[in-house]
Amino acid sequence: MIRIKCPYCGLRDHSEFNYIGDATKIRPVSPELANDEEWFDYIYIRDNPRGVHQEYWQHITGCRSYVKVLRDTVTHEVLKTGLPSDDLLFSYEAEK
Amino acid sequence: MVDKDCNLPQIKRLSALDGQIESGRFGNLKTEPGILIKENHPLSIVQLETRKPPTKDFLKVIKNLFEFDVPLSPNTSNVSDKTHIIWTGPNRWIIVEPETRDLTSLVKSQVKETTVAIVDLSHARSSIEIDGVMTRELLLKGAAIDFHPEVFLVKHCVQTTFFNLSALICCLDENRFNIFIARGFALDLWQKVQEAAEEFGYETL
Amino acid sequence: MLSTKNNQQTKRLSSGGLIDRSKPITFKFDGKPLMGYDGDTLASALLANNIKLVGRSFKYHRPRGIYTAGTEEPNALVALRSNARTEPNTRATNIELFDGLEAKSQNRWPNLFLDFMQINNLAGPLFTAGFYYKTFMGMPGWHFYEHFIRKAAGMGSTELERDPDAYDKKNAFCDILIIGGGPTGLSAALTAGRSGARVLIIDSSKLLGGQLLWELDQIDSKPALQWIESTLEELKEMKNVTIARRTTAFGYYDSNVVNAIESVSDHLPTPEPHTVRQRLWQIRAQKVIIATGATERPLVFSNNDRPGIMLASATRRYVNQFAVKPGNRAVIFANNDDGYKTAVNLAEKDINVRAVVDSRTHVNQFWKTKLEKLGVEIIPGSAVINTHGHFGLTGIDVASLSADQKSTSSQSTFMSADLLAISGGWSPNVHLYCHAGGRPQYEASVAAFIPGVRSQSEYPAGASNGAFSLIDCVTEGINCGNQLVTELGFSKTGFSIPQTDEPTVTPIKALWRIPGKGKKFVDIQDDVTESDIKLAHQEGYISVEHLKRYTTLGMGTDQGKTSNMNGHAIMAEERGEDIETVGTTMFRPPYIPIAMGPLAGRDIGQSYSAKRKSAIHNWHHENGAIFVDAGQWLRPQYYLKNGEANTTENMDVAITREVQGTRGSVGIVDVSTLGKIDIQGADSSEFLNRIYTNGWTKLAIGKARYGLMLREDGIVFDDGTTSRLSEDHYFMTTTTSNAASVLSHMEYCLQVHWPDLDVKISSVTEQWAAMAIAGPKSRDVLQKSTDEEDLSDEALPFMGVNQISINGIPALIFRISFSGELAYEVNVPADYGEYVWRRIMEKGKTDNITPYGTEAMAIMRIEKGHVAGGELDGRTTPDDLGLNKLISSKKEFIGRRLLKREGFLDPKRPKLVGLIPIDGKSRIRTGSILVKDPNASLPMPKLGHVSSGAYLSPTLKHPISLGLITGGTDRIGETVWATSPLHGETNEVKIVDPVFYDKQGERLNG
């Protein structure tokens, strides 16, 4: 069990969420200008870090918001959560 | 294509639970029933969603229509007379009342802002009301939400997983809660609530 | 029934104990009627009846007795209850005695005293660590031997009947969870409770108090029982404190979630009506105090497993709490002061205590004086080196121990005894601390692993933290309570530390094994001996985790509660390393064996998954529908008419009737399960343009369009029709199976990719009941059903959308067709769904309207070559499915870029075709592989596969299938073979156009 703080609804069980995936990959803003490398990286390449990972979860049985979650893959500790526009890694490092 | 003005149809609405519920007292009958279960039907439910935090104009229109403020904090709701407005997501609410008028058309006629999406959900949700001294205990069986009376206050609302289903749970009174569930799951949830209420003894209305 | 005068409780003391002698209880062990008292455990009642032999050991089938008095019991495992309620491997020491209890011993045949498997004991040297694998694996016939080996070595067996009892789950929340209601937990609860924090204290027993229930300690010069009573009284008065009894925490998970099992009815013959047997608690606490106490360790010497050998603390518990004498002549063997305490306790209860054998040389003056007074001999610097007896202990051999504990004197003294109480020190119950992520550290001063650094919000205190004296437990409880309430923002309250009467302690001296020959059991449940550990070491095992798996040390139902520490320490000695370096194995949940029942709760059988029903469900049910699961939805598969039995023949009859009825006149199908999404906002058209492959900006208001969605990697994701209701308002439909994922995908796009778009989406699937009316007569029937609406081609052309009225009910009507017939999809608010369906059925009577299910629907779509689930299988591209005309070249959309990748342009990619069996009748199984030559050598070159099929097309009178094959429609006219090797089926098929019926689409116009 992991408990995740939805930025809107508060702390909830992970069973209220759907795991979506890596939140560090950003879709090319101008799809037509992005080259093959960029598309390949966006669609297929995923790091599998030991430690801090930034990922998306959707609060599926709650407010349906996409929640950005900073999670330690070793301890499962949820270090920080926020909205898709937040850079959690940056603010986490800054706070440390 | 413009929505035609329409008054409520004359045909009786059939709830998802229609003909499926036996009323009476069940389960542990040694004591007074700890749980009362009933369905609220028929309801008018209208969802409002704004593009950005709502404008003053929008808030005023709602206030004039229903005499309540739009709840801006998550997990909260406001009540006036028989109408209930519930926060259901960022910049999203539902307005609920017993069906006595064409609520959707009323709201559409008053909210003129084109950036507000108005969706009729009157038939999309069933509402199961649970009352009785054991209500909060029963809710704990189905949802991982702290229902302590000093934490989950009257007018508090949560959207959560309830007996493995997506549900919206609202506290109407000390021990009285309203549960909104997708219509197709209403009977399934009703049966789960009954099972969970067995040990407390329950009465269906 | 047994009358009271036959009460044979020969080992019951006449007074004392926490049992109620006015409430006798009858029970049966191995069929023999016996009596005990309310307050007994099964173990204490057996001992009261002088029953010491209760089981046979796991591997060697040695006679075994009751070894402990608590949760850690490795030996006294019984099968409790009978028939469907049988619970194997239940610890007799944990079972509260109830009237009518039935228990049977296990792992013996034919009975406890005559066990044929005892031969294993004589063959002992064979059964060393890794024996099975070394001996039998790799040999021909391992599967043959395995059966017998598993039968000879084993535990109880399970019942296959369904458990008749119900199980429940609940969630709980608190500021502070206290696990364990002993002196530490109760002190912490009082401290925390007085501050106003929400406290939940759970204990696995019926009675709170923990070890204080059976120790003779004094608190503030009063018996400890009085302190428990007054503490509980105060706690009960506190509204912010909840006490849960018979509730055992078995796992500490991430995010401070603790799971516990409440034994609601385990102490009753059967649960009271309307109640459950057990309840699973999921507790979410801000802070967790682990006050789970400690477990006494046995000592490792030759033949240390005979019935009559018992942990010292257990003997104290039996005499003090249960007023039972576990023996008449006792010897005590210890490496710590608890040996003396035990001697005093037993002697005071009229047991002849012959001696205390202490491995240490120094004896505390306090105990010396006390034992002298009781006439108990003290034998310091010595050890028990062997025991005698078969079904029960008859005597022991004592020898003096060298200073380095590595050898004993050659001379030994025999002492007759029927009870040997042993204490090797205490191991803190660090299990929950380990579950939370903690790594225990070795602490030499107490010769045990104790909790180290904190991982989550777990706070071990008292004995579970290595503080074994009563005063230390109470002090840690109070301090921990105060610390946590302060951290949580409550103010602490005054609570003075009470006084206890404990004597000064002479430190324990670690003694991990006693020299000598013979079987020295380390793990008494798994029959792992000291020599197994030595052997493992000799064979090169270094890690304790490997040692565990190789020897099975600590792998039984007791998870090594009494054995791990000794085993790991012996391994350390063998390696010549210190214990800290060698370490300990990681404890994982569950702390105690957990039945599957409470984990499943009520989600079993038909309730395993929620049932979702359409608004028209009741009509289907009343009219012969056979339902099929479509995700959670229940959908009519076909309808049986009056009197038709549900046979495959009648299913064919029904399906034929439904297809022919529809194509011949008019049919109606419930399509409420299709996903429906309301889309509003100024950027709706732009949004649709980005998520669909085809263009949307030019769609006229009042028109519908078929749309195709791709994944980012270019694979087809979903299809459906979307209609434009007004300038900025669309109504989307999705397939039934993808309804949830399409909505989530769209929300992802709006929230993550394009938050700048003004689009609001909402699922309206449940708002609308939807039905498709199809067939040449559909317009006529619908005309009669509506309120004089204009349904002409001019008013509602193909792909037209309109809002109409059906007896005053507003309906959205779409002229779209999945069947290929003139067809309409009517959406009405769900509560009117059944009414409108009935009305259409009524108005369609003269045209013989036929309700049809998913089978007929699937056949008709295959006849028309429409793609569905079998083709949208997560591997196909638009081009594969002949849908290239839906790919816009004028705009960006999700999946566009990767459509152009090399693999997708490969001309060899399988493409959609129709398939017909050459013989015109063979059934072509979906999933069959398409090959050129069915006799080619393996692996056969694969051309493609069959994606969906109708084994009978009532329209074409022969089976038809859709498939994907290299070359696609270029191969029309060729024959290939469809083979399903798994079923031994191979059929020759002809490749045809995927549209089997009405290629020009003329029937769409009626």
Coordinates of N, CA and C in Angstrom, one line a residue, chain A residues 13 34 38 41 56-57 70 76 78 81 84-85 93:
Chain A
D13 N -5.4 6.3 -0.5 CA -4.8 5.0 -0.8 C -4.5 5.0 -2.3
A34 N 9.8 18.1 -34.5 CA 10.6 17.2 -33.7 C 11.2 16.1 -34.7
E38 N 13.9 12.5 -31.2 CA 13.1 13.0 -30.2 C 11.8 12.2 -30.0
D41 N 12.7 8.9 -28.4 CA 13.0 9.1 -27.0 C 11.7 9.2 -26.2
Y56 N 3.5 9.9 -13.2 CA 2.1 10.3 -13.2 C 1.2 9.2 -12.6
W57 N 0.3 9.7 -11.8 CA -0.8 8.8 -11.4 C -2.1 9.6 -11.6
L70 N 6.5 12.3 -6.9 CA 8.0 12.0 -6.8 C 8.1 10.9 -5.7
H76 N 9.7 3.1 -1.7 CA 8.3 3.4 -2.0 C 7.8 4.7 -1.4
V78 N 6.6 8.3 -0.9 CA 6.2 9.3 -1.7 C 6.8 10.6 -1.2
T81 N 4.1 15.5 -4.1 CA 3.2 15.4 -5.2 C 2.8 16.7 -5.6
P84 N 0.6 18.5 -12.9 CA 1.4 18.2 -14.1 C 2.4 19.3 -14.4
S85 N 2.0 20.6 -14.1 CA 2.9 21.7 -14.4 C 4.0 21.9 -13.4
E93 N 14.8 19.0 -4.6 CA 16.3 19.3 -4.5 C 16.5 20.6 -3.7

